[in-house]
Coordinates of N, CA and C in Angstrom, one line a residue:
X25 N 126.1 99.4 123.4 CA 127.4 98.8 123.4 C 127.4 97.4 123.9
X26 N 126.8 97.0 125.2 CA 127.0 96.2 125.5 C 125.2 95.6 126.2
X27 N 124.4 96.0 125.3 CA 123.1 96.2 125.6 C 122.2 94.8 125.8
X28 N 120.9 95.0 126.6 CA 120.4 93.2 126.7 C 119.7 92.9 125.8
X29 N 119.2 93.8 124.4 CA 118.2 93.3 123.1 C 119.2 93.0 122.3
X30 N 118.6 91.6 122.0 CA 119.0 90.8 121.1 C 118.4 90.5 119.7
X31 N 119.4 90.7 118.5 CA 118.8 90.4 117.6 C 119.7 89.1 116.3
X32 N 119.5 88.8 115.8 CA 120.6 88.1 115.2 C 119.9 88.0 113.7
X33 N 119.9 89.1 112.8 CA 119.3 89.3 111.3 C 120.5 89.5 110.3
X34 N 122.0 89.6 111.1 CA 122.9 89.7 110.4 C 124.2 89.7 110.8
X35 N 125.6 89.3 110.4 CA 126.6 88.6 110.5 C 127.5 89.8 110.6
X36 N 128.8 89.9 111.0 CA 129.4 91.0 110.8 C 130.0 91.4 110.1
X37 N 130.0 90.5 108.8 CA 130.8 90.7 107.6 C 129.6 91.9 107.0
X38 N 128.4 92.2 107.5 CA 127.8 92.8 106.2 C 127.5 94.2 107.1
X39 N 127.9 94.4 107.7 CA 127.7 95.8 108.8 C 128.0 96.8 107.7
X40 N 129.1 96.8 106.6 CA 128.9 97.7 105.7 C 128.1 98.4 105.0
X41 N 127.1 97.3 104.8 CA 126.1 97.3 103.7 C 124.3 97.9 105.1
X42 N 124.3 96.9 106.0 CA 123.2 97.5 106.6 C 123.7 99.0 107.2
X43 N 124.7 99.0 108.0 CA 124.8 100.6 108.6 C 124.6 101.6 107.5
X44 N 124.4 101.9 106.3 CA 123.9 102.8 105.6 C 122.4 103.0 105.4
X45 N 122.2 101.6 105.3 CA 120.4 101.6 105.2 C 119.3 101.9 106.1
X46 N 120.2 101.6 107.7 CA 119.3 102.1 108.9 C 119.5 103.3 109.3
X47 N 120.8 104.0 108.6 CA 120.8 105.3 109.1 C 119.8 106.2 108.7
X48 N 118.7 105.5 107.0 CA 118.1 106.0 106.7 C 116.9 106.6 107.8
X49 N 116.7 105.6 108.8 CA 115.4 105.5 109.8 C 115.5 107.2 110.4
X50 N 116.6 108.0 110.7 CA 116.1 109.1 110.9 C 115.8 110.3 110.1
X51 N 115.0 111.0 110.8 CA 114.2 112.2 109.9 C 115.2 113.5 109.5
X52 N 115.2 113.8 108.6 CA 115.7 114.4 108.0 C 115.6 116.1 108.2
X53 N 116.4 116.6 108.3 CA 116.2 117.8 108.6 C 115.8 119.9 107.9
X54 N 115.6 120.2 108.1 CA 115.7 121.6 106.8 C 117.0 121.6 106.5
X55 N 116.8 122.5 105.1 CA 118.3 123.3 105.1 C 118.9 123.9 106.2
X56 N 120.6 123.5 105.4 CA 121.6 124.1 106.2 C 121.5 125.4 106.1
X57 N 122.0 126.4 107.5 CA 122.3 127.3 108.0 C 123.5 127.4 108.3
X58 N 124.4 128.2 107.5 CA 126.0 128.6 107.9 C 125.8 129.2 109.0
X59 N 127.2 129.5 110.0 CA 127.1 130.2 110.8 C 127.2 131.9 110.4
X60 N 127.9 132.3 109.2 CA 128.1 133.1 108.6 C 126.4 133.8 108.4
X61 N 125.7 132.6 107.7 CA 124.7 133.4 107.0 C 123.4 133.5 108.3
X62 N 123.8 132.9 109.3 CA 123.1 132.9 110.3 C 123.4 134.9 111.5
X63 N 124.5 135.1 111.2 CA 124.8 136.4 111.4 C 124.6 137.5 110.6
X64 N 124.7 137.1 109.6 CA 124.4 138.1 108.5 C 122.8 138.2 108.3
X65 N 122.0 137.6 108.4 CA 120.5 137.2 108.4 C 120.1 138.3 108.9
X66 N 120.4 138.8 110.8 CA 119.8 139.5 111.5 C 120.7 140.6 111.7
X67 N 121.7 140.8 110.8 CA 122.5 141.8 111.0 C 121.9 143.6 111.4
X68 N 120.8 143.9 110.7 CA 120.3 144.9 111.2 C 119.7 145.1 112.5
X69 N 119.8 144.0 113.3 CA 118.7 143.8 114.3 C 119.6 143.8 115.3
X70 N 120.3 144.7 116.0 CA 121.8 144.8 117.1 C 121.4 143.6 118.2
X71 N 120.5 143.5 118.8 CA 120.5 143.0 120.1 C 120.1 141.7 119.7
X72 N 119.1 141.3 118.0 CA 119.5 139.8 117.9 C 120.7 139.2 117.5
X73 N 121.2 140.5 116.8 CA 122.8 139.9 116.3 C 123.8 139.3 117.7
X74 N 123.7 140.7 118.9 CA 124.3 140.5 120.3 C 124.2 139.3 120.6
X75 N 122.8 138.7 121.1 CA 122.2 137.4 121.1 C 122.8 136.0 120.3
X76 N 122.9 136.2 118.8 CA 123.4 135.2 118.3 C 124.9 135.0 118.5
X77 N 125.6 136.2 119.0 CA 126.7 136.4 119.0 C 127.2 135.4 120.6
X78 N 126.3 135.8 121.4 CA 126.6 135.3 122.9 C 126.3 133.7 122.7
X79 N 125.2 133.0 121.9 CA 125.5 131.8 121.9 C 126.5 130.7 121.3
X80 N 127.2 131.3 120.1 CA 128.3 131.3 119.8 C 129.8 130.8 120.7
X81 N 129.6 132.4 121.7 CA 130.8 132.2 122.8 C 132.1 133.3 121.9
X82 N 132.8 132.6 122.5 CA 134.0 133.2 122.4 C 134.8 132.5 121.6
X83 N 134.5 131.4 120.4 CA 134.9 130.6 119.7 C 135.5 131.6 118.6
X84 N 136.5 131.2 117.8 CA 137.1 131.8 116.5 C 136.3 131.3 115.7
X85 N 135.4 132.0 114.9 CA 134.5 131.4 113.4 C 135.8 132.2 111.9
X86 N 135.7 130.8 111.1 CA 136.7 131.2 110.2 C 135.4 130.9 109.0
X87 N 135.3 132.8 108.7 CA 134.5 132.6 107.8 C 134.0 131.8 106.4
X88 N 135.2 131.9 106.2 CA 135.8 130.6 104.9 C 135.3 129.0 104.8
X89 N 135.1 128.7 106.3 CA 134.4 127.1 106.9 C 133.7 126.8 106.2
X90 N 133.5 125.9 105.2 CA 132.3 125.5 104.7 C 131.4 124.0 105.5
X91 N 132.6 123.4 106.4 CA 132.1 122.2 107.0 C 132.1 122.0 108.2
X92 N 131.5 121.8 109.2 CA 131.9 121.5 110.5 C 133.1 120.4 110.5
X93 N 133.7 120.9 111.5 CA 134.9 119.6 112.0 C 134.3 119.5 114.1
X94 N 133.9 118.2 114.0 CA 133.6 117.4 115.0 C 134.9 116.3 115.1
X95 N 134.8 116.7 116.5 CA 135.9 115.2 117.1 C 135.4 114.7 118.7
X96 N 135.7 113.4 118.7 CA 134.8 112.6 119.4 C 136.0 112.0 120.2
X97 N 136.3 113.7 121.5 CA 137.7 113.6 122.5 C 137.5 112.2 123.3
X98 N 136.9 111.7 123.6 CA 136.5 110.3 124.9 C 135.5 110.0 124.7
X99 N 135.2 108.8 125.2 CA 134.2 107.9 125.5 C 134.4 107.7 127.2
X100 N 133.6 107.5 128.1 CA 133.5 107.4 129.4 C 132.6 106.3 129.6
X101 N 132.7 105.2 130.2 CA 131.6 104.4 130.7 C 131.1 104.3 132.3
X102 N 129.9 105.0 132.9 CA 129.9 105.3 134.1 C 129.3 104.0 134.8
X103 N 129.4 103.9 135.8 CA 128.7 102.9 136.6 C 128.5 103.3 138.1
X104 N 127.6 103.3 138.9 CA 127.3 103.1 140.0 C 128.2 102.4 140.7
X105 N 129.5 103.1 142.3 CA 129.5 102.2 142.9 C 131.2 102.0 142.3
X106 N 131.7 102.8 141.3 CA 133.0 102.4 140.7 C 133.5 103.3 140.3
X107 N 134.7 103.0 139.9 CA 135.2 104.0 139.1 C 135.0 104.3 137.4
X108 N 134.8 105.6 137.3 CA 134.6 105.7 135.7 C 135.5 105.5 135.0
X109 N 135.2 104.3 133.9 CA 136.0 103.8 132.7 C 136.4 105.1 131.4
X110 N 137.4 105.6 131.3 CA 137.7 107.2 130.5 C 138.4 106.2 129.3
X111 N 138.1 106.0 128.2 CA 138.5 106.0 127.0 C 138.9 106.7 125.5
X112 N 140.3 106.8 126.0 CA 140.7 108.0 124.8 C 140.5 107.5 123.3
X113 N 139.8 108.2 122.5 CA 139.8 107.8 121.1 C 141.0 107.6 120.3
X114 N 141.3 107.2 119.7 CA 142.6 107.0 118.9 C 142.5 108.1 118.1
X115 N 143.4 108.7 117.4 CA 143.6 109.5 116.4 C 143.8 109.2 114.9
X116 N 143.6 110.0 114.1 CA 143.6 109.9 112.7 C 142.8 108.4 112.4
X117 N 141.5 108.3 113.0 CA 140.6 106.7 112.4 C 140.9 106.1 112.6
X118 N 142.2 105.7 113.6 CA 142.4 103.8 113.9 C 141.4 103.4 115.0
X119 N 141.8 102.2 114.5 CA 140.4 100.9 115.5 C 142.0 101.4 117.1
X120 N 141.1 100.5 118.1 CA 141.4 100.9 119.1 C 142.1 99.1 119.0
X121 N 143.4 98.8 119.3 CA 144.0 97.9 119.3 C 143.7 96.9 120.7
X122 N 143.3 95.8 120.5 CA 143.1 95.0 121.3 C 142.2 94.8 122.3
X123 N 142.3 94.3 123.6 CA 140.8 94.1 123.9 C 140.7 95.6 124.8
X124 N 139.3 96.3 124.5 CA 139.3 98.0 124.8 C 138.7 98.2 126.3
X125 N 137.8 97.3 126.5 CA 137.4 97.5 127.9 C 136.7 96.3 128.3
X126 N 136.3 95.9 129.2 CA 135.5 95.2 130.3 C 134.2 95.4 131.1
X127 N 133.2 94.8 130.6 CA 132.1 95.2 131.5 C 131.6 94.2 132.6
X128 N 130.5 94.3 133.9 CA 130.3 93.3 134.7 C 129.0 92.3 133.8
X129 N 129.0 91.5 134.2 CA 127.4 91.1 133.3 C 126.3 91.4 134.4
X130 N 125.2 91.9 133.9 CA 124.2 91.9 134.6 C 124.4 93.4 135.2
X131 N 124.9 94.2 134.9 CA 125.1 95.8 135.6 C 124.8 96.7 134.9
X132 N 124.2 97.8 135.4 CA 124.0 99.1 134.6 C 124.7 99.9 134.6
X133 N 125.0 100.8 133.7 CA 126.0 101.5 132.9 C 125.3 102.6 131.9
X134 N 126.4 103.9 131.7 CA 125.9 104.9 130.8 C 127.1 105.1 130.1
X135 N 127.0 105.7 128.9 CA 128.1 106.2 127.9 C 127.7 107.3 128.3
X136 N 129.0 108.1 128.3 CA 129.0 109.5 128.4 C 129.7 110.1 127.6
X137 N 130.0 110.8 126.2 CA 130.7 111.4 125.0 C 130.8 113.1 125.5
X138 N 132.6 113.2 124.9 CA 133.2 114.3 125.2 C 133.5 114.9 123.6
X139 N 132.5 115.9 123.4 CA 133.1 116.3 121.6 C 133.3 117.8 121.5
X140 N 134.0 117.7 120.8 CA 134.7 119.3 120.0 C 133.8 119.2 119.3
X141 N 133.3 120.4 118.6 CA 133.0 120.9 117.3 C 133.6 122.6 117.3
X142 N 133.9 122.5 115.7 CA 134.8 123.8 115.1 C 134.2 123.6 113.4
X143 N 135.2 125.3 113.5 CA 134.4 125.8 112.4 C 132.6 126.1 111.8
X144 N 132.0 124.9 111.8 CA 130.5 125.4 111.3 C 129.4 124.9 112.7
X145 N 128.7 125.1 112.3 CA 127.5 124.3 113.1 C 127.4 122.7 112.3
X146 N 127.1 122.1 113.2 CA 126.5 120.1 112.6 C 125.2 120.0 113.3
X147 N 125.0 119.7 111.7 CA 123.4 119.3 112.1 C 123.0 117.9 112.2
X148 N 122.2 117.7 113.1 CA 121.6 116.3 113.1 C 122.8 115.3 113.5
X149 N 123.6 115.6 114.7 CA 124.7 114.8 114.7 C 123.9 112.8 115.9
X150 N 124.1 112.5 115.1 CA 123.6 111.0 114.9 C 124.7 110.3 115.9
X151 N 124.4 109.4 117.2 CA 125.7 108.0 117.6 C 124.3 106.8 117.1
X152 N 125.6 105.9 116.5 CA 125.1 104.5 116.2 C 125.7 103.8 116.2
X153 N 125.5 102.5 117.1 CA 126.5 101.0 117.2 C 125.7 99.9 117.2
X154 N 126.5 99.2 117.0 CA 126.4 97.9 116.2 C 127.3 96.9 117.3
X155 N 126.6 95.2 117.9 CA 127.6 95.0 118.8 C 127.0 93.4 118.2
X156 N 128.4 92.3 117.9 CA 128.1 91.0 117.5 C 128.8 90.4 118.6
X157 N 128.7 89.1 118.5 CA 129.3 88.2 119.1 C 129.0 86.8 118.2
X158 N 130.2 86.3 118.3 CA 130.5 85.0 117.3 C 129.8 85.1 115.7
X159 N 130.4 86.4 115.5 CA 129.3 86.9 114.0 C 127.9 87.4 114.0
X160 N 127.2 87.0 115.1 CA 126.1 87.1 114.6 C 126.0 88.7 115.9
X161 N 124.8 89.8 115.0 CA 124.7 91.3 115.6 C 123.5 90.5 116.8
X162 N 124.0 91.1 117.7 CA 123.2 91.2 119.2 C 122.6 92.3 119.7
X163 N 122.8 93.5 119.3 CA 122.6 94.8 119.6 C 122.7 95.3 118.5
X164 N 121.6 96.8 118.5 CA 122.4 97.9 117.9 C 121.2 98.9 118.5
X165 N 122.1 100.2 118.3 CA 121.7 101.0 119.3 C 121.6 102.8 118.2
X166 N 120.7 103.4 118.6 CA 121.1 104.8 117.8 C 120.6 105.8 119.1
X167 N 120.7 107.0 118.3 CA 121.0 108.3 119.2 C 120.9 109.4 118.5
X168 N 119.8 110.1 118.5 CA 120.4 112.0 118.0 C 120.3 112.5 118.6
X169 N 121.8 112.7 119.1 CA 122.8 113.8 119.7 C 121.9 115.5 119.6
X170 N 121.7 115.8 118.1 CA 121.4 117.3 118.4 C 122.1 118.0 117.3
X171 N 121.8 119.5 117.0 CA 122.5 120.2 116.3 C 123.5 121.2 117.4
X172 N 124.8 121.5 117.1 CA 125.7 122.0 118.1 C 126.6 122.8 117.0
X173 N 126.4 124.2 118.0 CA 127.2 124.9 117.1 C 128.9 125.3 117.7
X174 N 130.2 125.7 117.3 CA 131.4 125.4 117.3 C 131.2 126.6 118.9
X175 N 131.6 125.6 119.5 CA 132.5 126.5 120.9 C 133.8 126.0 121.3
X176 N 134.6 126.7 122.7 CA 135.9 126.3 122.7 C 135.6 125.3 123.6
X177 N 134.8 124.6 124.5 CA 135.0 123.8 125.3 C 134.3 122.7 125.1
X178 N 134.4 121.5 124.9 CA 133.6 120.1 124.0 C 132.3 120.3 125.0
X179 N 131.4 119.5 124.6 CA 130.4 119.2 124.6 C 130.2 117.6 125.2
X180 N 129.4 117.6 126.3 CA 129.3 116.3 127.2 C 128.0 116.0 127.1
X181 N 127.3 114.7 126.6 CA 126.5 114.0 125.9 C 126.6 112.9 127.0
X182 N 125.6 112.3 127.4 CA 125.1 111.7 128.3 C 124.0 110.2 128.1
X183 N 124.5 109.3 127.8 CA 123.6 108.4 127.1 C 122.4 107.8 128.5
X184 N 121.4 107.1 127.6 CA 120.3 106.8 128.4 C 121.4 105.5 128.9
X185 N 120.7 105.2 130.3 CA 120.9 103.8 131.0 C 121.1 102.5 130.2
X186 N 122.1 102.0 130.5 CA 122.1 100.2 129.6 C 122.1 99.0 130.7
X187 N 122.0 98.1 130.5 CA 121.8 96.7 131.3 C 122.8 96.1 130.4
X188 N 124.1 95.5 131.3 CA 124.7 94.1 130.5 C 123.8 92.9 131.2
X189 N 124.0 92.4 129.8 CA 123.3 90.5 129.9 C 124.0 89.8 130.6
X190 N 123.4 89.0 131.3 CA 124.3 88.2 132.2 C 123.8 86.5 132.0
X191 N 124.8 86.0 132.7 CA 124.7 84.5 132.7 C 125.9 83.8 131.5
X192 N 125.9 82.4 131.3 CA 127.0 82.2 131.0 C 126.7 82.4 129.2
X193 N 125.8 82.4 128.6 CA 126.1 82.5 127.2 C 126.1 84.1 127.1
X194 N 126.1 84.7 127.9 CA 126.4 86.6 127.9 C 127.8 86.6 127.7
X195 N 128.7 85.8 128.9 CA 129.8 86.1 129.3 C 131.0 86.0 127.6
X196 N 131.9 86.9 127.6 CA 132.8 86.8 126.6 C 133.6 87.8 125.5
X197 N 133.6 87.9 124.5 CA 134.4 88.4 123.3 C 133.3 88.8 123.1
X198 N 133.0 90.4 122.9 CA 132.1 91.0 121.4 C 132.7 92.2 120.9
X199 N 132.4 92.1 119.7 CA 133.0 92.9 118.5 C 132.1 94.1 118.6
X200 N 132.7 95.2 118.4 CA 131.8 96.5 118.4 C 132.3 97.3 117.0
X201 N 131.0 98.1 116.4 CA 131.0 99.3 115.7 C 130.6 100.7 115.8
X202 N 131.0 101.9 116.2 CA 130.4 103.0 116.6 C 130.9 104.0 115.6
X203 N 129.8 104.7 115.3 CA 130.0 105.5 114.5 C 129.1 107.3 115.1
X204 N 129.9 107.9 114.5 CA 128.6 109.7 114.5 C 128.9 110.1 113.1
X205 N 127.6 110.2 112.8 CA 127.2 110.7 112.0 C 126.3 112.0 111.4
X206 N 126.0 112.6 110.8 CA 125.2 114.3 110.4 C 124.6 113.7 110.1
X207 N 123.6 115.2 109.4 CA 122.3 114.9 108.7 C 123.1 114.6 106.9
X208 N 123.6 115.6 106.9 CA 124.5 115.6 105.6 C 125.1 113.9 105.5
X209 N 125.5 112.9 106.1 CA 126.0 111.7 106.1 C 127.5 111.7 105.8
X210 N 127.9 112.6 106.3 CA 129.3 112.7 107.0 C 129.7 112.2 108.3
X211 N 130.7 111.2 107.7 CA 131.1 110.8 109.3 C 132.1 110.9 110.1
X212 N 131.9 111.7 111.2 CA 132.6 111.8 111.8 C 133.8 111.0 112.5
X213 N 133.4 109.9 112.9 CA 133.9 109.0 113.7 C 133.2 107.7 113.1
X214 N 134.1 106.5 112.7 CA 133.7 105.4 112.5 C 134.6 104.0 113.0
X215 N 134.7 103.7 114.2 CA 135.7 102.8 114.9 C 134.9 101.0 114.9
X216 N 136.1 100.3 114.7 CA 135.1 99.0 115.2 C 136.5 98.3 116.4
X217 N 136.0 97.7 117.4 CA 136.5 97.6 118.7 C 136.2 96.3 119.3
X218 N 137.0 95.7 120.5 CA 136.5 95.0 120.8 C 135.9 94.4 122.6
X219 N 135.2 94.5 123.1 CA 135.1 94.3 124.6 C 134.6 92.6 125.1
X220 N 134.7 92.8 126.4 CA 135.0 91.6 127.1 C 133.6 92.4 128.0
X221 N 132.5 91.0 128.3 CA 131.5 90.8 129.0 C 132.2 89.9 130.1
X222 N 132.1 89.9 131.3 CA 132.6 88.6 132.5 C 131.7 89.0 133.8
X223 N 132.0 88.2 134.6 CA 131.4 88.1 136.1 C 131.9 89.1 136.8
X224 N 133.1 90.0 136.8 CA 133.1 91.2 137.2 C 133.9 92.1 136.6
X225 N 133.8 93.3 136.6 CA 134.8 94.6 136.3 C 136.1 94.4 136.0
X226 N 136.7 94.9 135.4 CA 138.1 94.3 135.4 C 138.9 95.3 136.7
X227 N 139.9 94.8 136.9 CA 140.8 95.6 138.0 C 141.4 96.8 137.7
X228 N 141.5 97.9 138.4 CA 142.0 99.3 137.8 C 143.0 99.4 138.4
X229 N 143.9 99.5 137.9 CA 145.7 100.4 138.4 C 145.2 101.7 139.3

């Protein structure tokens, strides 16, 4: 998001056209497994069926589901030493209006994601961002999340460590893209946003 590798091989007008091609870079996975045909498989086998049943939970499976529905409840940015930044996702795909958050330059930081998943299992669920400033991409960043099958209480995802850039050509306006993604290339979430790098945190109410 707000990461210290720098690259500058493309502008932000064309994020359409590369974010399909890099998503190629990950490995591909076996066939899909319904959750249906995942029960029905070991159906004679009582205590594996018990077993599949307990990992499951206590979720409502609607056998009829043919697709996972994933939702991507928050974004959290943690920091050492402060208070956690909680960012609610917008609903129904809008961009997040105006400037979204604030980071310190020079500070370490984790993303922490809060997701639902219902109805199926998602396989190969993918985070990928893309972060420019004055057009030109500065970052970009990927992640497989995992395959996660539908329970009732979301799922907390924990990103590796980041370093904001510091000094005065760090400091400022950058444009962000985040997206999740399957194996299938369904997407779940596809937001572009905007954050503010400066000399410190912003102030909390």
């Amino acid at each position: 998001m707000g990461g210290s590798d720098h690259e500058d091989d493309s502008d932000h007008g064309a994020k359409a056209s590369y974010a399909t091609e890099e998503d190629e870079e990950f490995v591909q996975m076996g066939p899909k497994c319904s959750i249906k045909e995942h029960l029905e498989m070991d159906k004679d086998d009582e205590s594996l069926r018990r077993w599949k049943e307990q990992l499951l939970g206590s979720v409502e499976i609607n056998p009829e589901a043919q697709e996972p529905d994933v939702k991507v409840m928050s974004l959290t940015i943690i920091s050492a030493g402060r208070p956690d930044i909680v960012l609610q996702i917008p609903e129904n795909g809008r961009n997040p209006e105006g400037l979204w958050f604030t980071l310190k330059e020079g500070s370490k930081y984790r993303l922490r994601f809060a997701i639902k998943v219902s109805n199926e299992i998602v396989c190969g669920l993918k985070y990928i961002n893309y972060v420019w400033k004055t057009g030109i991409k500065v970052d970009s960043s990927k992640e497989m999340l995992g395959t996660f099958s539908p329970q009732v209480e979301s799922y907390i995802h924990e990103m590796p460590e980041e370093n904001t850039p510091s000094g005065m050509f760090a400091r400022g306006t950058y444009s962000a893209r985040t997206k999740f993604i399957d194996d299938d290339k369904k997407v779940y979430l596809d937001i572009t946003y905007t954050f503010d790098i400066q000399k410190e945190w912003a102030e909390t109410s």
